[in-house]
XYZ file of C-alpha atoms in Angstrom:
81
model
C 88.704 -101.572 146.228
C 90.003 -103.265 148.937
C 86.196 -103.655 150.506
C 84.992 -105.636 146.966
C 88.166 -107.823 147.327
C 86.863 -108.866 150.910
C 83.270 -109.474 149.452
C 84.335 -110.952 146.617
C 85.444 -114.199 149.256
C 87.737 -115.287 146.616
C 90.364 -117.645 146.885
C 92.553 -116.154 143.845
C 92.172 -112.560 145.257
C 93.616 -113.101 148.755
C 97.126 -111.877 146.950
C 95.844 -108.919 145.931
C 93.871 -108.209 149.155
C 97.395 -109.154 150.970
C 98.941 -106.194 148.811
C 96.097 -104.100 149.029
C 96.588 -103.618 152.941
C 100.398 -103.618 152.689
C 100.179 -99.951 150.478
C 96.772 -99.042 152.852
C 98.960 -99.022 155.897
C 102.313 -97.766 154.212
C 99.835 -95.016 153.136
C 98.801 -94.498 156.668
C 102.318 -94.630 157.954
C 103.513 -91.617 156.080
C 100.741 -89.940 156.732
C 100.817 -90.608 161.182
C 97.344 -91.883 161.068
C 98.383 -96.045 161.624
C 97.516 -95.812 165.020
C 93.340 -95.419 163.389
C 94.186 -97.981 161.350
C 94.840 -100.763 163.670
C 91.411 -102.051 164.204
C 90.160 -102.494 160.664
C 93.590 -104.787 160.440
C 92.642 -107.102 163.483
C 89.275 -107.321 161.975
C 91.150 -108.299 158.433
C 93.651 -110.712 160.393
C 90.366 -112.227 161.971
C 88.763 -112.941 158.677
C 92.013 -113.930 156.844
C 92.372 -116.604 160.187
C 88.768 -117.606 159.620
C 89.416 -118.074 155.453
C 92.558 -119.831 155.741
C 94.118 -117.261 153.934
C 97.512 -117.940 154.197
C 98.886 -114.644 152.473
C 96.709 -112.292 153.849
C 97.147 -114.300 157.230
C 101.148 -113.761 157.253
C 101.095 -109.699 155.861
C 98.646 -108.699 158.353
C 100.496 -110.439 161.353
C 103.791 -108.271 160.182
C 101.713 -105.304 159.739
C 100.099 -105.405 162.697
C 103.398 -106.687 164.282
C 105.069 -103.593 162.905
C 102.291 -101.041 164.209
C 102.717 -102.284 167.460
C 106.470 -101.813 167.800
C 106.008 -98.876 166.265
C 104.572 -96.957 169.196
C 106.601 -99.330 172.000
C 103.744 -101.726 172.690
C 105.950 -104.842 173.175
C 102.988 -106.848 175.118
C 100.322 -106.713 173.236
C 102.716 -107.686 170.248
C 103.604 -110.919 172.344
C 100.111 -111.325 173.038
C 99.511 -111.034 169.149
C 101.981 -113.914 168.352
């Protein structure tokens, strides 16, 4: 689903996309597996940057944000921001 939402290239679904990878990665966080995860959200922060998607822009920053506290990588969190 949240693959057709990022073809789609719709302003009105960049909400839903923003929600989409919130419950992806909360999915992946109960499960241990975030650390796979973190790649396909810098590629989604890249594209959210490039769309001027402002919601999907500002979840995926705290996501990633959070993933990379998460296992104590403080620099490339300040890098991030």
């Amino acid at each position: 689903m949240l693959e057709k939402i990022d073809a789609a290239n719709r302003r009105t679904l960049d909400v839903y996309g923003s929600i989409m990878h919130f419950y992806l990665v909360r999915l992946h966080e109960k499960n241990g597996t975030d650390l796979e995860i973190r790649e396909s959200l810098l590629d989604a922060y890249n594209r959210a940057c490039v769309r001027s998607d402002e919601y999907g822009q500002s979840t995926l920053l705290n996501l990633l944000l959070r993933n990379y506290l998460r296992y104590s990588h403080i620099d490339a969190a300040h890098n991030l921001i």
